[in-house]
PDB file of C-alpha atoms in Angstrom:
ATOM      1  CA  UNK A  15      62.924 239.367 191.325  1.00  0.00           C
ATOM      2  CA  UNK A  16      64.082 239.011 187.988  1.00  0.00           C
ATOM      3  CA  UNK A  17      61.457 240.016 185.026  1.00  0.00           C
ATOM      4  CA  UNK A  18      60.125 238.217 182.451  1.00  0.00           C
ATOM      5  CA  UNK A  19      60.794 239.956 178.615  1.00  0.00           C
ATOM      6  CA  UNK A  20      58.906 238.844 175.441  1.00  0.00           C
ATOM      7  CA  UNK A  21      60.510 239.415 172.243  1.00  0.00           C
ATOM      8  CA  UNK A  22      58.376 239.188 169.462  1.00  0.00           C
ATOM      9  CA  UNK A  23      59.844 238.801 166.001  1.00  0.00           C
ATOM     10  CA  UNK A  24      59.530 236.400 162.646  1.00  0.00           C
ATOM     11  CA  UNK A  25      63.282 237.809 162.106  1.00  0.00           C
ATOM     12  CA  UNK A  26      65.175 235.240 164.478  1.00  0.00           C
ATOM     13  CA  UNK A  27      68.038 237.433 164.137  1.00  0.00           C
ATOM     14  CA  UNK A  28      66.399 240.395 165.156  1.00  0.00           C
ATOM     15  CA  UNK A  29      64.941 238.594 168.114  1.00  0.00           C
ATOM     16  CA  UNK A  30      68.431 236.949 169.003  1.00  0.00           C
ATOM     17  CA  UNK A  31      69.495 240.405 168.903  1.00  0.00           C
ATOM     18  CA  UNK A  32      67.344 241.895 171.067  1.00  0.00           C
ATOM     19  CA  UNK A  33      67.725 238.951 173.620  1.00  0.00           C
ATOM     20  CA  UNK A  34      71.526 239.143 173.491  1.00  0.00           C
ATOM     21  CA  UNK A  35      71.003 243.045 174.396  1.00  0.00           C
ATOM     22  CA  UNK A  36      68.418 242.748 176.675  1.00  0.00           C
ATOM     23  CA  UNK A  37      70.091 239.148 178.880  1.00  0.00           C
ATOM     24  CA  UNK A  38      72.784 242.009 179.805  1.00  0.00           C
ATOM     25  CA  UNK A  39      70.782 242.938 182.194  1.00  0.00           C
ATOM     26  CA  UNK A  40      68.786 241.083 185.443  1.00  0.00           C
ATOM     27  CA  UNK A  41      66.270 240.251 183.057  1.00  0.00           C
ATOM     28  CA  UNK A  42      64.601 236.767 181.703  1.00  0.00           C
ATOM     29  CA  UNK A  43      64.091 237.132 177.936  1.00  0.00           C
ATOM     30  CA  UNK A  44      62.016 234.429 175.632  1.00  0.00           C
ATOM     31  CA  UNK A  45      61.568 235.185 172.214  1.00  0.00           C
ATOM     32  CA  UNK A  46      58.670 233.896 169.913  1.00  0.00           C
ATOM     33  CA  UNK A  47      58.337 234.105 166.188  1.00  0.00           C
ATOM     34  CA  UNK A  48      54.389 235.246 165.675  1.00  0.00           C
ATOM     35  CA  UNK A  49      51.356 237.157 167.684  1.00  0.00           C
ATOM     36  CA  UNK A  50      49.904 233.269 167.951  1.00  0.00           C
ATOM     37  CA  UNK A  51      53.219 232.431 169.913  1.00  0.00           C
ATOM     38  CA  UNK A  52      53.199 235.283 172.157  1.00  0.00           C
ATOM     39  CA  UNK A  53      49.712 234.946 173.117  1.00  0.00           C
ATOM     40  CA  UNK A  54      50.290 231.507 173.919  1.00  0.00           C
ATOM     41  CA  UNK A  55      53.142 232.554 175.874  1.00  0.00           C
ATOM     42  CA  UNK A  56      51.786 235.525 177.755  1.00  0.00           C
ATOM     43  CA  UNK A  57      48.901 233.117 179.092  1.00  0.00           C
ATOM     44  CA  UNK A  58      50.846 230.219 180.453  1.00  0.00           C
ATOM     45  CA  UNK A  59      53.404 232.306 181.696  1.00  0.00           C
ATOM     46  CA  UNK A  60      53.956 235.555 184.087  1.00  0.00           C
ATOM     47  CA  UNK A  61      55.497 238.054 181.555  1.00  0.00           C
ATOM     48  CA  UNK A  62      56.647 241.953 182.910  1.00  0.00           C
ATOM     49  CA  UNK A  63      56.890 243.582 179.045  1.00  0.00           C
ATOM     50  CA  UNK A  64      56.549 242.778 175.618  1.00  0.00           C
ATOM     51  CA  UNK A  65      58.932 243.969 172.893  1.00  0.00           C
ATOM     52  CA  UNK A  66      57.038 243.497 169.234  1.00  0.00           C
ATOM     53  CA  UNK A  67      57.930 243.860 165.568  1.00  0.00           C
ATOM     54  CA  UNK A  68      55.076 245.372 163.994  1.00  0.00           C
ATOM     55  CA  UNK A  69      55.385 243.882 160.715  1.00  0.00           C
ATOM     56  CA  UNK A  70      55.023 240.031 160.170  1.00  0.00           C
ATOM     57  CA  UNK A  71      52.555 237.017 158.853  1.00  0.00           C
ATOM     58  CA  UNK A  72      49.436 236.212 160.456  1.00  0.00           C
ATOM     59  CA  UNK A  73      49.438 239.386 162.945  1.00  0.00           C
ATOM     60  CA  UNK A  74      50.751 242.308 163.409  1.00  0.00           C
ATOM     61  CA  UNK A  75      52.121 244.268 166.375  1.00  0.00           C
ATOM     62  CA  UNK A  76      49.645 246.469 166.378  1.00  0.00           C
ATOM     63  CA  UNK A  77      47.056 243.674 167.129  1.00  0.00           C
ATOM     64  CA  UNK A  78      48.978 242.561 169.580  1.00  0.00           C
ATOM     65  CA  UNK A  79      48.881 245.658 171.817  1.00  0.00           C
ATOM     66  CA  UNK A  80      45.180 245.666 171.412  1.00  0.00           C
ATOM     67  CA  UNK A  81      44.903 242.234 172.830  1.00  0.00           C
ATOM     68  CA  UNK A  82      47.260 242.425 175.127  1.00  0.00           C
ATOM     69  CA  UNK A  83      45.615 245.940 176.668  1.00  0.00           C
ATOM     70  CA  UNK A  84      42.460 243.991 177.058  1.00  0.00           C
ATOM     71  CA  UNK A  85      44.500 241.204 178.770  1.00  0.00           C
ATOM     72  CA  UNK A  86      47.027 242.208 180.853  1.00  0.00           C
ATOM     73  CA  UNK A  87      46.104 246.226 180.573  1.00  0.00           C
ATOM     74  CA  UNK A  88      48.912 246.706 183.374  1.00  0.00           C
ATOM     75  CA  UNK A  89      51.792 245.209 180.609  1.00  0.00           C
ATOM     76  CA  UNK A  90      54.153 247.348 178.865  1.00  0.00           C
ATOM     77  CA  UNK A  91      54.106 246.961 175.236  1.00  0.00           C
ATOM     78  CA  UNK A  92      56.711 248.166 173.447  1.00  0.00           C
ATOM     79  CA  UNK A  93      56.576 248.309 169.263  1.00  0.00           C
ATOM     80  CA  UNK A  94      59.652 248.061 166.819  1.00  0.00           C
ATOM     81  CA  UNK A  95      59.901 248.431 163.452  1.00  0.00           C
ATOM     82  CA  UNK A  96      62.146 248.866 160.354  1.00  0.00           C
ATOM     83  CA  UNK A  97      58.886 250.941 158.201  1.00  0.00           C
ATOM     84  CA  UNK A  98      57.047 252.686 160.394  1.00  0.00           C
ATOM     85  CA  UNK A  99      57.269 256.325 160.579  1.00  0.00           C
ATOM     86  CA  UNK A 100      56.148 259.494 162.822  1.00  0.00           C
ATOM     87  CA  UNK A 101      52.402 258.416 161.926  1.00  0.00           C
ATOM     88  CA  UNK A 102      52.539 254.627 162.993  1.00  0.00           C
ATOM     89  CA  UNK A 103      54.770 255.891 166.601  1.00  0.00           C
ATOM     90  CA  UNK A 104      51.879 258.002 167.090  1.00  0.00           C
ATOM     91  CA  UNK A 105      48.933 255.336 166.492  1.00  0.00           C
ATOM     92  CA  UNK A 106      51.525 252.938 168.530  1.00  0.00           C
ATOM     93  CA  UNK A 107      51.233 255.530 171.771  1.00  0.00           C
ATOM     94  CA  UNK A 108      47.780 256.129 171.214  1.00  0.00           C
ATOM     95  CA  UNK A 109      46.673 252.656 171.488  1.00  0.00           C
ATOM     96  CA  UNK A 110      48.791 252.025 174.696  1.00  0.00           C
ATOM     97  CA  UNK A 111      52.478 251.218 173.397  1.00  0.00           C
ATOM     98  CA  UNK A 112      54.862 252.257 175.640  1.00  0.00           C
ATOM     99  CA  UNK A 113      57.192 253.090 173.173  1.00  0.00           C
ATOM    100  CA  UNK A 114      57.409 253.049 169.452  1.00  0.00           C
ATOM    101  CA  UNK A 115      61.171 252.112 168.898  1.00  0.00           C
ATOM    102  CA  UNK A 116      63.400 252.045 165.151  1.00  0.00           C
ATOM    103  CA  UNK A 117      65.056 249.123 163.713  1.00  0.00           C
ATOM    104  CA  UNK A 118      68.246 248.692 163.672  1.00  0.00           C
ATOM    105  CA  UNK A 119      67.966 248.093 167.326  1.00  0.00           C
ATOM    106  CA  UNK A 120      70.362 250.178 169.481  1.00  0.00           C
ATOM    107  CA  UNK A 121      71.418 248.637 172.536  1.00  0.00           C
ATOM    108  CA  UNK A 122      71.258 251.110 174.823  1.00  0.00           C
ATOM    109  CA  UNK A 123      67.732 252.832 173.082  1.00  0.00           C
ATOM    110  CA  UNK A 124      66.003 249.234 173.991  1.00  0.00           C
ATOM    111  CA  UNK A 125      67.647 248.765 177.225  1.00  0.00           C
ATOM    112  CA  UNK A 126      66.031 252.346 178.849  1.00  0.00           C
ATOM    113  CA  UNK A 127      62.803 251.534 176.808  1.00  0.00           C
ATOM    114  CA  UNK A 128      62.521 248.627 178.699  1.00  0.00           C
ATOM    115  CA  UNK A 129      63.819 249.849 181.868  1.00  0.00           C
ATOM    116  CA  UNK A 130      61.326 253.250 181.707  1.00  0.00           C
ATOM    117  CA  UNK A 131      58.764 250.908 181.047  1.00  0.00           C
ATOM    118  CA  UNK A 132      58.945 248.510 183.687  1.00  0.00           C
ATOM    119  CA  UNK A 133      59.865 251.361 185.976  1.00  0.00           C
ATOM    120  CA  UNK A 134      56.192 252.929 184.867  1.00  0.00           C
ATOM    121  CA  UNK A 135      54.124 249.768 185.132  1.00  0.00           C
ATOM    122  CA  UNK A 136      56.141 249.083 189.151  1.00  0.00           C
ATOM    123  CA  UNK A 137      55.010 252.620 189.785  1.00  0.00           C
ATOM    124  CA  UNK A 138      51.804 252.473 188.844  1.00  0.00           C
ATOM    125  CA  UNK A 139      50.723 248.821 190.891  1.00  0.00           C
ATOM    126  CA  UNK A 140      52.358 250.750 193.703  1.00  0.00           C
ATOM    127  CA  UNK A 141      50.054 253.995 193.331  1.00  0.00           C
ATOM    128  CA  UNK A 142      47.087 251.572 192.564  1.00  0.00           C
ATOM    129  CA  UNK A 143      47.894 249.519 195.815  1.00  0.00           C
ATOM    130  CA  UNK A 144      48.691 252.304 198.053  1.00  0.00           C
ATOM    131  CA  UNK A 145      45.692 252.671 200.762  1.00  0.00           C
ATOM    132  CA  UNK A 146      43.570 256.067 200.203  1.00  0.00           C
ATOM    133  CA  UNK A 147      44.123 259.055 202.232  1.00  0.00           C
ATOM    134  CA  UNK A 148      41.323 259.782 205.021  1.00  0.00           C
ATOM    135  CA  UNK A 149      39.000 262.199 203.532  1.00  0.00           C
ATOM    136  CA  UNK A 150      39.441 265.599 206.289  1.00  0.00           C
ATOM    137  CA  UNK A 151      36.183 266.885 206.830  1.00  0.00           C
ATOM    138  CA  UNK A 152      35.905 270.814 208.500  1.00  0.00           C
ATOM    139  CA  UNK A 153      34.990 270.241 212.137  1.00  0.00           C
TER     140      UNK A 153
END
């Protein structure tokens, strides 16, 4: 099956960027320009992980995640940024962000962010699916 990627950034070149890296591989990749766009986006359509700037008008990455962990609390959110530093990656994690990834983008940096987390989020319906074991009681 291939997954859905949202790219999320007022930058179009940043987005085209990431969506030229990220088409490379078996993946479906839409970009949007604003947190209005995404939403709209993540509702109509079935989306496997979100890539977001943090910084841009009328929302930020950051609210973003939070909406989208009350959403769709299985999706992988992934933050990028040119500012941020070790404070903001740690506030990104802490609120659920899979990753907290530096502009410039790096190819191959993005392409295992993305990969780990869609790896995670398959792992974890699987463990979440997978039948309980029989409780062994002492005879």
């Amino acid at each position: 099956m291939t997954q859905h990627i949202l790219v999320v950034d007022d930058d179009p070149d940043n987005a085209e960027l990431a969506r030229d890296i990220l088409t490379v591989g078996d993946w479906r990749v839409t970009t949007t320009g604003s947190v209005a766009q995404a939403l709209n986006v993540v509702r109509r359509e079935t989306v496997h992980c979100v890539l977001s700037d943090v910084c841009m008008p009328g929302g930020d990455g950051f609210s973003l995640l939070d909406t989208l962990k009350l959403e769709r609390p299985g999706m992988p959110v992934i933050l990028l940024t040119a500012f941020g530093g070790l404070d903001d990656a740690v506030r990104a994690v802490d609120r659920g962000a899979e990753s907290y990834l530096p502009k410039p983008i790096r190819a191959v940096a993005l392409r295992t962010a993305v990969q780990t987390a869609l790896d995670r989020a398959a792992a974890t319906r699987r463990t979440q699916r997978a039948p309980s074991s029989p409780e062994i009681r002492p005879r």
